[in-house]
Amino acid sequence: MKNNWLEHLKEKLKTDQYSSSESERYRHSHDESSHHAVEPEVVCFPESKEDIQAILETARTFGIPVTPFGAGSGLEGQAIPVKGGISLDFERMNQVLKFSPEDMQITVQPGITRKQLNKLINRQGLYFPIDPGADASIGGMAATNASGTTAVRYGTMRDQITDMEVVLADGTIIHTGSKAKKSSSGYHLTGLFTGSEGTLGIITEITLKLHGIPEHVIAASCTFSTPRECAEAAHMILLSGIPILRMEFVDALSISQVNTYGNYGIPERHSLFFEFAGMKKAAEEEAVLAEELLTGLGAENWKVAVDAEERSLIWKARHEMSYAFRHLKGTKVTGGDVCVPISKLPDLIDYARELIEESALVGGILGHIGDGNFHTLIVFDSESPAQQEAAELVNEKLAFRAIELGGTCTGEHGVGIGKRKFQQTEHGAAVSVMKNMKQLLDPENLLNPDKIFE
Amino acid sequence: MKNNWLEHLKEKLKTDQYSSSESERYRHSHDESSHHAVEPEVVCFPESKEDIQAILETARTFGIPVTPFGAGSGLEGQAIPVKGGISLDFERMNQVLKFSPEDMQITVQPGITRKQLNKLINRQGLYFPIDPGADASIGGMAATNASGTTAVRYGTMRDQITDMEVVLADGTIIHTGSKAKKSSSGYHLTGLFTGSEGTLGIITEITLKLHGIPEHVIAASCTFSTPRECAEAAHMILLSGIPILRMEFVDALSISQVNTYGNYGIPERHSLFFEFAGMKKAAEEEAVLAEELLTGLGAENWKVAVDAEERSLIWKARHEMSYAFRHLKGTKVTGGDVCVPISKLPDLIDYARELIEESALVGGILGHIGDGNFHTLIVFDSESPAQQEAAELVNEKLAFRAIELGGTCTGEHGVGIGKRKFQQTEHGAAVSVMKNMKQLLDPENLLNPDKIFE
Ligand SMILES: Cc1cc2nc3c(=O)[nH]c(=O)nc-3n(C[C@H](O)[C@H](O)[C@H](O)COP(=O)(O)OP(=O)(O)OC[C@H]3O[C@@H](n4cnc5c(N)ncnc54)[C@H](O)[C@@H]3O)c2cc1C
Ligand SMILES: Cc1cc2nc3c(=O)[nH]c(=O)nc-3n(C[C@H](O)[C@H](O)[C@H](O)COP(=O)(O)OP(=O)(O)OC[C@H]3O[C@@H](n4cnc5c(N)ncnc54)[C@H](O)[C@@H]3O)c2cc1C
């Protein structure tokens, strides 16, 4: 049977479009999470939606699972082919299909990465602001509803997509929306497929809203004595209505970690990082008002960076935080991704700190505090099951507490493998509705099986 | 059989919770559209989700259709119970369940109207910006994915909702999301139920994001010689990155109509109306930049209104536009709601003008031009089927052209009855997916039957 399906598959593709080499199977067996790696039997490199239809035909005929693979930067094992079968790598589907600067819109294939995309559009004065720390693929970002430091202004991937082309499990090709900026026509399939982690269909085209590069940008940072003070100050900034582009929290331990990693020399205290952006006078006014408000709340070390180099250094450091925890030999990192109403943040961050201390492991806290979203990054010895368990217990307790507070177990990373256990508690009776939708769109459970639901 | 189901229903409700009086049946037979009125057999006034569960139980037992009714301000006949049965009126479910100013969030019952809501929250410095011209209910606005003059900054209803409680056809109660500002957990049911026009479930609770009332607001307007010039100027404003709060287009004919209606004395030329809002200096800078840009493009009659009274007069006029067309005795109004990528607007507006002239009817054009969304308002003699047909032909041609251009037949009003005929052309193969979802969630087709799909 097995050779059978591989033969069936190979007949439809060019010989360089599939590989069962050890290196490709290894490369597609894991993502950036600490979840158990599983190798696919074959990796396919589709070049068109027709290739994908053909691959799905084999999958249906022989009951072979298909797991899409973007840049493999996921943090919940979403791209791991836990049931083997086919890994679908989009690296050859990375073209811009239509760039319409006049409509501030672009249609791309899923394999293009966010940095490649920005390189192409920046010269037109436009940018695509969603920025997970990694250079993720747009397809992967759509599939996980990714966001990042700019969500506080622009929202998440879901808010940026007006249309997707999707190949369904049965080979049907649909468009989920249109090129209009808003629509009240039909059911909102765009929102449904965004964040579905490859379990409902294969995304082959994505139309994104683009944004004008702000005329003027001011970066700033300040420090406080405790994480709680940072959270309270962030809350005050939001209530004040000062329109920030970015507002990030990083605790002292994480800063010392990134200083060691990148030699940044940033003050090793609990810190808030800001970006104010827009018309020149507006951004300047905002920065001044923020400084007044923050120093009134006891902020220290207020520092402003206007020139591009200094600014990008700060944000490079922020984006490297997560890698800074990952670079230690023999260790792994696991992390939570809770998101709660902003008023609950101070308590929840205190609770996270307590849990990390109880676990006796090294762990930092940082996050997109303006959205009520933060991450724990907990380092454990990859050879010690006890340490791994202790690290996971922190995430688990934190996730359940976040749900209790009306929040979510995952603000941006998605469910994948690691957050399946929270779905019933978070979504209750809605889980059956979700499972029915999966059943409706993928009755044979071929598309990324065993993700999101247990 | 019929008495049977009414008896069954009445046993579960208090006697003042249902009515088959002529006046109630009439009131619930129509909305603000020109679609054919149909009376329900009974109107129910639920006071809780348990009441709704009870009503749905009768509906299931006897196969009786149930059509939710908000404020009845819909423009596509969505609330018309075309198959008779039960009209579900939410006027008694209009409470605030939880107001969290500290999280800029509120949870309400669906029957509260947008003006009632704003009255309650404005004193805390917060507002809910989505503003369809009518004082619609929040439930109706969620069910149609309404938007309005502020969508260009804040997006649509869908972007404002983080959670809904929904009673499904089988009586199950689910929550579609959480109280977190963003989430990547589970499938995005919130987006799916928003805009589903009561066909997938009955909304009993809605959690909304609120926004700070801008510190400073400047209203402004200017005129051009042609609608095309207005559209081109609006496009330039968007590309310039000047962050507007509102940008509306109103053609000369519509202005003369509203002048007659409300004695406003506005210059009767093709006009753009703006609002700039934020920190004081920022708003001022934006207004000055916009003026420079617009006068460079040939704008005339640039006028700025800062004081609240003058400002609200302008926006009152804008919100009355639609009523201004409706006040003529013996006439009815029908209107399109197309939305296209912004670069296609100038041509499409020209085309709309042509079509209206061909039809030899009186008709205006106005709309939320910053979103690429505009309305035609065409007046016809309510006794003349030929005129009605001619008016509808304008909408039809315009909708098909908009879809051809990559846009949508409805930017904000929804599908209801009048835009069912465009669904197949706009959504193609996705229509089957949508119909399957309807079938999944409402297998007996009890919830607002015959809407959205033919
Ligand atoms: C250092 C670091 C920092 C990070 N910071 C953030 C952050 O700030 N915010 C954030 O949201 N995430 C963050 N992430 C997580 C990760 O970058 C995101 O989850 C990203 O969206 C994954 O994209 P990818 O292309 O790597 O997808 P992959 O990991 O390859 O796959 C992710 C999921 O998408 C599916 N998929 C991929 N392509 C398709 C397609 N064409 N059709 C259907 N399904 C598809 C896969 O099957 C899988 O389920 C970070 C990761 C790292 C390593
Ligand atoms: C003068 C005028 C100007 C307008 N301007 C705009 C505009 O700028 N933008 C815009 O978007 N619209 C506009 N509209 C249209 C209308 O106001 C919107 O469609 C509004 O959202 C309808 O809300 P409603 O409460 O009146 O709902 P209704 O008309 O009563 O019902 C609309 C739909 O919602 C469903 N529904 C109501 N409550 C529930 C519930 N609790 N659960 C499930 N389904 C429910 C109904 O079944 C129906 O399908 C305008 C209308 C008028 C008359």
Short mmCIF file of N, CA, C and O in Angstrom, two decimals, chain A residues 102-103 144-145 147 158-159 173-175 178-188 191-192 199-200 235 279 281-282 285 289 339 341-343 370-371 373 406 408 410-412 414-415 423 426-427 429-430 434 436-437 440, chain B residues 102-103 144-145 147 158-159 173-175 178-188 191-192 199-200 235 279 281-282 285 289 339 341-343 370-371 373 406 408 410-412 414-415 423 426-427 429-430 434 436-437:
data_model
loop_
_atom_site.label_atom_id
_atom_site.label_comp_id
_atom_site.label_asym_id
_atom_site.label_seq_id
_atom_site.Cartn_x
_atom_site.Cartn_y
_atom_site.Cartn_z
N GLU A 102 -1.59 51.56 -5.37
CA GLU A 102 -2.66 52.56 -5.39
C GLU A 102 -3.84 52.14 -4.52
O GLU A 102 -4.63 52.98 -4.11
N ASP A 103 -3.95 50.86 -4.25
CA ASP A 103 -5.00 50.40 -3.34
C ASP A 103 -4.44 49.97 -1.99
O ASP A 103 -5.16 49.44 -1.16
N THR A 144 -1.82 30.83 11.51
CA THR A 144 -1.79 30.88 12.98
C THR A 144 -2.41 32.17 13.53
O THR A 144 -2.40 32.39 14.73
N ASN A 145 -2.92 33.03 12.65
CA ASN A 145 -3.37 34.37 13.07
C ASN A 145 -2.28 35.06 13.90
O ASN A 145 -2.51 35.53 15.01
N SER A 147 0.56 37.75 15.22
CA SER A 147 0.65 39.20 15.35
C SER A 147 2.01 39.52 15.94
O SER A 147 2.96 38.76 15.73
N ARG A 158 -5.56 38.46 11.00
CA ARG A 158 -6.97 38.37 10.59
C ARG A 158 -7.51 39.74 10.15
O ARG A 158 -8.36 39.81 9.27
N ASP A 159 -7.01 40.78 10.77
CA ASP A 159 -7.49 42.13 10.44
C ASP A 159 -6.88 42.64 9.14
O ASP A 159 -7.31 43.67 8.62
N ILE A 173 -11.57 24.67 -5.12
CA ILE A 173 -10.85 25.91 -4.84
C ILE A 173 -11.87 27.01 -4.56
O ILE A 173 -12.78 27.24 -5.35
N ILE A 174 -11.71 27.67 -3.43
CA ILE A 174 -12.63 28.78 -3.11
C ILE A 174 -11.84 30.06 -2.82
O ILE A 174 -10.65 30.02 -2.52
N HIS A 175 -12.55 31.17 -2.94
CA HIS A 175 -12.06 32.44 -2.41
C HIS A 175 -12.90 32.77 -1.18
O HIS A 175 -14.12 32.64 -1.20
N SER A 178 -13.10 39.15 -0.80
CA SER A 178 -12.93 39.91 -2.04
C SER A 178 -11.79 40.91 -1.85
O SER A 178 -11.11 40.89 -0.83
N LYS A 179 -11.60 41.78 -2.84
CA LYS A 179 -10.54 42.78 -2.72
C LYS A 179 -11.05 44.07 -2.08
O LYS A 179 -10.30 45.04 -1.95
N ALA A 180 -12.32 44.11 -1.73
CA ALA A 180 -12.86 45.30 -1.06
C ALA A 180 -12.33 45.36 0.37
O ALA A 180 -12.07 44.33 0.99
N LYS A 181 -12.20 46.59 0.90
CA LYS A 181 -11.67 46.74 2.26
C LYS A 181 -12.62 46.21 3.30
O LYS A 181 -12.21 45.79 4.38
N LYS A 182 -13.92 46.29 3.02
CA LYS A 182 -14.90 45.74 3.97
C LYS A 182 -16.04 45.12 3.19
O LYS A 182 -16.25 45.47 2.02
N SER A 183 -16.75 44.21 3.80
CA SER A 183 -17.84 43.54 3.11
C SER A 183 -18.81 42.96 4.12
O SER A 183 -18.40 42.53 5.19
N SER A 184 -20.11 42.98 3.78
CA SER A 184 -21.10 42.29 4.61
C SER A 184 -21.78 41.20 3.80
O SER A 184 -22.92 40.84 4.07
N SER A 185 -21.07 40.67 2.81
CA SER A 185 -21.66 39.68 1.91
C SER A 185 -21.28 38.26 2.33
O SER A 185 -20.10 37.97 2.52
N GLY A 186 -22.27 37.40 2.46
CA GLY A 186 -22.00 35.98 2.77
C GLY A 186 -21.41 35.79 4.15
O GLY A 186 -21.29 36.74 4.93
N TYR A 187 -21.10 34.55 4.48
CA TYR A 187 -20.47 34.28 5.78
C TYR A 187 -18.98 34.59 5.70
O TYR A 187 -18.36 34.45 4.65
N HIS A 188 -18.41 34.95 6.83
CA HIS A 188 -17.04 35.44 6.87
C HIS A 188 -16.04 34.29 6.89
O HIS A 188 -15.46 33.97 7.94
N GLY A 191 -12.16 35.01 8.04
CA GLY A 191 -11.83 34.93 9.46
C GLY A 191 -11.71 33.50 9.94
O GLY A 191 -10.90 33.19 10.81
N LEU A 192 -12.51 32.63 9.37
CA LEU A 192 -12.52 31.23 9.80
C LEU A 192 -11.24 30.50 9.38
O LEU A 192 -10.64 29.76 10.16
N THR A 199 -5.75 23.08 9.16
CA THR A 199 -6.65 21.95 9.44
C THR A 199 -7.92 21.98 8.61
O THR A 199 -8.66 21.00 8.56
N LEU A 200 -8.23 23.14 7.98
CA LEU A 200 -9.49 23.25 7.23
C LEU A 200 -9.28 23.35 5.73
O LEU A 200 -10.21 23.14 4.95
N HIS A 235 -0.99 50.18 31.21
CA HIS A 235 -2.44 50.35 31.28
C HIS A 235 -2.81 51.83 31.23
O HIS A 235 -3.72 52.25 30.51
N MET A 279 2.54 61.59 11.67
CA MET A 279 3.03 62.89 11.24
C MET A 279 4.03 63.37 12.30
O MET A 279 3.93 63.00 13.47
N LYS A 281 4.78 66.26 13.98
CA LYS A 281 4.36 66.97 15.21
C LYS A 281 3.55 66.06 16.11
O LYS A 281 3.63 66.13 17.33
N ALA A 282 2.73 65.23 15.49
CA ALA A 282 1.88 64.33 16.27
C ALA A 282 2.75 63.36 17.08
O ALA A 282 2.56 63.20 18.29
N GLU A 285 4.47 65.17 19.91
CA GLU A 285 3.53 65.47 20.99
C GLU A 285 3.25 64.22 21.82
O GLU A 285 3.22 64.26 23.05
N LEU A 289 3.96 63.67 25.84
CA LEU A 289 2.88 63.34 26.77
C LEU A 289 3.15 62.02 27.48
O LEU A 289 2.89 61.89 28.68
N CYS A 339 -3.23 35.87 27.05
CA CYS A 339 -3.71 37.21 26.74
C CYS A 339 -4.99 37.45 27.54
O CYS A 339 -5.90 36.62 27.51
N PRO A 341 -7.79 40.64 29.51
CA PRO A 341 -8.15 42.06 29.56
C PRO A 341 -7.06 42.81 30.33
O PRO A 341 -6.55 42.30 31.34
N ILE A 342 -6.73 43.98 29.83
CA ILE A 342 -5.54 44.68 30.30
C ILE A 342 -5.52 44.93 31.80
O ILE A 342 -4.45 44.88 32.44
N SER A 343 -6.68 45.12 32.41
CA SER A 343 -6.70 45.40 33.86
C SER A 343 -6.26 44.18 34.68
O SER A 343 -5.92 44.30 35.85
N GLY A 370 0.50 46.01 25.46
CA GLY A 370 -0.64 46.84 25.05
C GLY A 370 -1.85 46.03 24.64
O GLY A 370 -2.98 46.53 24.64
N ASP A 371 -1.64 44.78 24.28
CA ASP A 371 -2.76 43.89 23.94
C ASP A 371 -3.18 43.02 25.12
O ASP A 371 -4.09 42.21 24.98
N ASN A 373 -1.15 40.78 26.26
CA ASN A 373 -0.54 39.51 25.84
C ASN A 373 0.92 39.43 26.30
O ASN A 373 1.68 40.36 26.05
N GLY A 406 -11.16 35.47 31.96
CA GLY A 406 -11.85 35.91 30.75
C GLY A 406 -10.95 35.98 29.54
O GLY A 406 -11.39 36.43 28.47
N THR A 408 -7.47 34.28 27.11
CA THR A 408 -7.24 33.15 26.22
C THR A 408 -5.88 32.50 26.52
O THR A 408 -4.96 33.18 26.97
N THR A 410 -3.92 31.47 24.27
CA THR A 410 -2.95 31.87 23.26
C THR A 410 -3.37 33.14 22.52
O THR A 410 -4.37 33.15 21.81
N GLY A 411 -2.60 34.18 22.73
CA GLY A 411 -2.89 35.46 22.10
C GLY A 411 -2.46 35.52 20.65
O GLY A 411 -3.05 36.25 19.86
N GLU A 412 -1.42 34.74 20.30
CA GLU A 412 -0.90 34.85 18.94
C GLU A 412 -0.20 33.60 18.41
O GLU A 412 -0.12 33.43 17.21
N GLY A 414 -1.01 30.39 18.64
CA GLY A 414 -1.90 29.34 18.16
C GLY A 414 -1.90 28.12 19.05
O GLY A 414 -1.18 28.06 20.06
N VAL A 415 -2.69 27.13 18.67
CA VAL A 415 -2.97 25.98 19.54
C VAL A 415 -2.03 24.81 19.26
O VAL A 415 -1.39 24.28 20.17
N GLN A 423 -8.44 23.81 25.18
CA GLN A 423 -9.55 24.17 24.30
C GLN A 423 -10.92 23.97 24.95
O GLN A 423 -11.80 24.81 24.86
N GLU A 426 -11.45 26.64 27.60
CA GLU A 426 -11.63 27.98 27.05
C GLU A 426 -12.90 28.12 26.22
O GLU A 426 -13.59 29.12 26.32
N HIS A 427 -13.22 27.11 25.41
CA HIS A 427 -14.32 27.29 24.46
C HIS A 427 -15.59 26.53 24.83
O HIS A 427 -16.63 26.76 24.20
N ALA A 429 -18.83 24.57 25.09
CA ALA A 429 -19.70 23.95 24.09
C ALA A 429 -19.33 24.32 22.66
O ALA A 429 -19.68 23.61 21.71
N ALA A 430 -18.61 25.44 22.49
CA ALA A 430 -18.23 25.85 21.12
C ALA A 430 -17.27 24.86 20.49
O ALA A 430 -17.16 24.80 19.26
N MET A 434 -16.82 23.73 16.53
CA MET A 434 -15.55 23.76 15.79
C MET A 434 -15.24 22.39 15.21
O MET A 434 -14.85 22.26 14.04
N ASN A 436 -17.31 20.09 14.44
CA ASN A 436 -18.23 19.82 13.34
C ASN A 436 -17.78 20.52 12.06
O ASN A 436 -17.98 20.01 10.97
N MET A 437 -17.21 21.69 12.22
CA MET A 437 -16.73 22.39 11.03
C MET A 437 -15.54 21.67 10.41
O MET A 437 -15.43 21.56 9.19
N LEU A 440 -16.94 18.78 8.63
CA LEU A 440 -17.62 19.21 7.40
C LEU A 440 -16.61 19.43 6.28
O LEU A 440 -16.82 19.03 5.13
N GLU B 102 -12.04 50.28 32.61
CA GLU B 102 -10.60 50.07 32.77
C GLU B 102 -10.04 49.15 31.69
O GLU B 102 -8.85 49.16 31.42
N ASP B 103 -10.91 48.37 31.07
CA ASP B 103 -10.47 47.54 29.94
C ASP B 103 -10.99 48.07 28.61
O ASP B 103 -10.83 47.41 27.59
N THR B 144 -25.50 42.14 11.00
CA THR B 144 -25.30 42.59 9.61
C THR B 144 -23.86 43.03 9.35
O THR B 144 -23.55 43.49 8.26
N ASN B 145 -23.00 42.93 10.36
CA ASN B 145 -21.64 43.50 10.25
C ASN B 145 -21.72 44.95 9.78
O ASN B 145 -21.07 45.34 8.79
N SER B 147 -21.32 49.06 9.57
CA SER B 147 -20.27 50.02 9.83
C SER B 147 -20.82 51.39 9.51
O SER B 147 -22.02 51.61 9.63
N ARG B 158 -17.39 43.73 13.02
CA ARG B 158 -16.60 42.50 13.22
C ARG B 158 -15.28 42.78 13.93
O ARG B 158 -14.78 41.95 14.69
N ASP B 159 -14.72 43.96 13.68
CA ASP B 159 -13.44 44.31 14.29
C ASP B 159 -13.60 44.74 15.74
O ASP B 159 -12.61 44.89 16.46
N ILE B 173 -26.01 26.73 24.07
CA ILE B 173 -25.49 28.09 24.24
C ILE B 173 -23.97 28.05 24.12
O ILE B 173 -23.31 27.28 24.83
N ILE B 174 -23.44 28.86 23.23
CA ILE B 174 -21.98 28.90 23.11
C ILE B 174 -21.47 30.33 23.27
O ILE B 174 -22.21 31.30 23.10
N HIS B 175 -20.19 30.42 23.58
CA HIS B 175 -19.47 31.69 23.47
C HIS B 175 -18.53 31.58 22.28
O HIS B 175 -17.85 30.57 22.11
N SER B 178 -13.53 35.35 23.56
CA SER B 178 -13.20 35.60 24.96
C SER B 178 -13.15 37.11 25.18
O SER B 178 -13.46 37.88 24.29
N LYS B 179 -12.72 37.51 26.37
CA LYS B 179 -12.63 38.94 26.66
C LYS B 179 -11.24 39.50 26.34
O LYS B 179 -10.97 40.68 26.56
N ALA B 180 -10.36 38.66 25.84
CA ALA B 180 -9.02 39.14 25.45
C ALA B 180 -9.14 39.95 24.16
O ALA B 180 -9.99 39.68 23.33
N LYS B 181 -8.24 40.92 23.99
CA LYS B 181 -8.28 41.77 22.80
C LYS B 181 -7.94 41.01 21.54
O LYS B 181 -8.37 41.36 20.45
N LYS B 182 -7.09 40.00 21.66
CA LYS B 182 -6.76 39.18 20.50
C LYS B 182 -6.60 37.74 20.95
O LYS B 182 -6.34 37.48 22.12
N SER B 183 -6.76 36.80 20.03
CA SER B 183 -6.65 35.39 20.39
C SER B 183 -6.35 34.58 19.14
O SER B 183 -6.80 34.91 18.05
N SER B 184 -5.55 33.53 19.30
CA SER B 184 -5.33 32.58 18.21
C SER B 184 -5.81 31.20 18.63
O SER B 184 -5.33 30.19 18.15
N SER B 185 -6.80 31.17 19.51
CA SER B 185 -7.28 29.89 20.03
C SER B 185 -8.54 29.44 19.32
O SER B 185 -9.50 30.19 19.20
N GLY B 186 -8.54 28.20 18.84
CA GLY B 186 -9.75 27.64 18.21
C GLY B 186 -10.10 28.31 16.90
O GLY B 186 -9.36 29.16 16.41
N TYR B 187 -11.22 27.91 16.31
CA TYR B 187 -11.67 28.57 15.09
C TYR B 187 -12.40 29.86 15.43
O TYR B 187 -13.02 29.97 16.48
N HIS B 188 -12.34 30.80 14.49
CA HIS B 188 -12.85 32.16 14.75
C HIS B 188 -14.37 32.24 14.55
O HIS B 188 -14.85 32.76 13.56
N GLY B 191 -16.14 35.90 14.13
CA GLY B 191 -16.25 36.48 12.79
C GLY B 191 -17.35 35.84 11.97
O GLY B 191 -17.99 36.49 11.16
N LEU B 192 -17.57 34.56 12.19
CA LEU B 192 -18.57 33.83 11.42
C LEU B 192 -19.99 34.24 11.80
O LEU B 192 -20.84 34.45 10.93
N THR B 199 -29.15 33.93 10.73
CA THR B 199 -29.39 32.64 10.06
C THR B 199 -28.64 31.48 10.69
O THR B 199 -28.93 30.33 10.39
N LEU B 200 -27.68 31.78 11.56
CA LEU B 200 -26.87 30.70 12.16
C LEU B 200 -27.11 30.53 13.66
O LEU B 200 -26.79 29.47 14.22
N HIS B 235 -8.90 59.49 -2.66
CA HIS B 235 -7.84 58.51 -2.87
C HIS B 235 -6.48 59.10 -2.48
O HIS B 235 -5.67 58.47 -1.79
N MET B 279 -4.94 63.87 19.47
CA MET B 279 -4.34 64.92 20.27
C MET B 279 -4.49 66.23 19.51
O MET B 279 -4.54 66.24 18.28
N LYS B 281 -2.58 68.96 18.77
CA LYS B 281 -1.63 69.39 17.73
C LYS B 281 -1.68 68.46 16.53
O LYS B 281 -1.54 68.89 15.38
N ALA B 282 -1.85 67.20 16.80
CA ALA B 282 -1.89 66.23 15.71
C ALA B 282 -3.07 66.52 14.79
O ALA B 282 -2.92 66.60 13.56
N GLU B 285 -2.46 69.64 12.75
CA GLU B 285 -1.49 69.40 11.68
C GLU B 285 -2.16 68.65 10.52
O GLU B 285 -1.95 68.96 9.35
N LEU B 289 -2.53 69.90 6.62
CA LEU B 289 -1.96 69.12 5.51
C LEU B 289 -3.05 68.73 4.51
O LEU B 289 -2.85 68.78 3.29
N CYS B 339 -18.84 48.17 -2.74
CA CYS B 339 -17.55 48.52 -2.14
C CYS B 339 -16.46 47.90 -3.00
O CYS B 339 -16.51 46.70 -3.31
N PRO B 341 -12.01 48.20 -4.40
CA PRO B 341 -10.69 48.79 -4.12
C PRO B 341 -10.72 50.27 -4.52
O PRO B 341 -11.31 50.61 -5.55
N ILE B 342 -10.12 51.09 -3.72
CA ILE B 342 -10.29 52.53 -3.82
C ILE B 342 -9.93 53.09 -5.21
O ILE B 342 -10.55 54.03 -5.68
N SER B 343 -8.96 52.48 -5.89
CA SER B 343 -8.56 53.01 -7.20
C SER B 343 -9.66 52.83 -8.25
O SER B 343 -9.64 53.48 -9.29
N GLY B 370 -13.73 56.63 1.90
CA GLY B 370 -12.42 56.16 2.36
C GLY B 370 -12.32 54.64 2.39
O GLY B 370 -11.23 54.07 2.39
N ASP B 371 -13.46 53.97 2.44
CA ASP B 371 -13.46 52.51 2.40
C ASP B 371 -13.70 51.97 0.99
O ASP B 371 -13.75 50.75 0.80
N ASN B 373 -16.56 52.48 -0.44
CA ASN B 373 -17.96 52.06 -0.29
C ASN B 373 -18.89 53.24 -0.56
O ASN B 373 -18.71 54.31 0.00
N GLY B 406 -13.46 43.22 -8.52
CA GLY B 406 -12.84 42.63 -7.34
C GLY B 406 -13.51 43.03 -6.04
O GLY B 406 -13.04 42.69 -4.97
N THR B 408 -17.33 44.02 -3.74
CA THR B 408 -18.45 43.29 -3.15
C THR B 408 -19.77 44.01 -3.44
O THR B 408 -19.79 45.24 -3.57
N THR B 410 -22.09 44.28 -1.31
CA THR B 410 -22.52 45.00 -0.11
C THR B 410 -21.38 45.24 0.87
O THR B 410 -20.81 44.29 1.43
N GLY B 411 -21.06 46.50 1.04
CA GLY B 411 -19.99 46.88 1.95
C GLY B 411 -20.40 46.85 3.40
O GLY B 411 -19.58 46.63 4.29
N GLU B 412 -21.70 47.08 3.66
CA GLU B 412 -22.12 47.19 5.06
C GLU B 412 -23.58 46.83 5.33
O GLU B 412 -23.91 46.49 6.45
N GLY B 414 -25.45 44.36 4.15
CA GLY B 414 -25.74 42.94 4.23
C GLY B 414 -26.56 42.44 3.05
O GLY B 414 -26.94 43.22 2.17
N VAL B 415 -26.85 41.15 3.07
CA VAL B 415 -27.44 40.48 1.90
C VAL B 415 -28.95 40.43 1.98
O VAL B 415 -29.65 40.84 1.05
N GLN B 423 -24.90 36.53 -4.76
CA GLN B 423 -24.01 35.66 -3.96
C GLN B 423 -23.21 34.68 -4.81
O GLN B 423 -22.02 34.50 -4.61
N GLU B 426 -20.52 36.56 -6.71
CA GLU B 426 -19.46 37.09 -5.84
C GLU B 426 -18.65 35.99 -5.19
O GLU B 426 -17.42 36.09 -5.09
N HIS B 427 -19.30 34.94 -4.71
CA HIS B 427 -18.58 33.96 -3.88
C HIS B 427 -18.27 32.64 -4.59
O HIS B 427 -17.52 31.82 -4.06
N ALA B 429 -17.66 29.09 -5.74
CA ALA B 429 -17.70 27.79 -5.07
C ALA B 429 -17.84 27.92 -3.55
O ALA B 429 -18.28 26.98 -2.88
N ALA B 430 -17.47 29.10 -3.01
CA ALA B 430 -17.57 29.27 -1.55
C ALA B 430 -19.03 29.24 -1.08
O ALA B 430 -19.29 28.96 0.09
N MET B 434 -20.65 27.87 2.46
CA MET B 434 -21.54 28.65 3.33
C MET B 434 -22.85 27.92 3.58
O MET B 434 -23.34 27.84 4.71
N ASN B 436 -23.37 24.76 3.45
CA ASN B 436 -23.13 23.62 4.32
C ASN B 436 -23.04 24.03 5.78
O ASN B 436 -23.44 23.30 6.67
N MET B 437 -22.50 25.23 6.01
CA MET B 437 -22.41 25.70 7.40
C MET B 437 -23.81 26.00 7.95
O MET B 437 -24.10 25.71 9.10
#
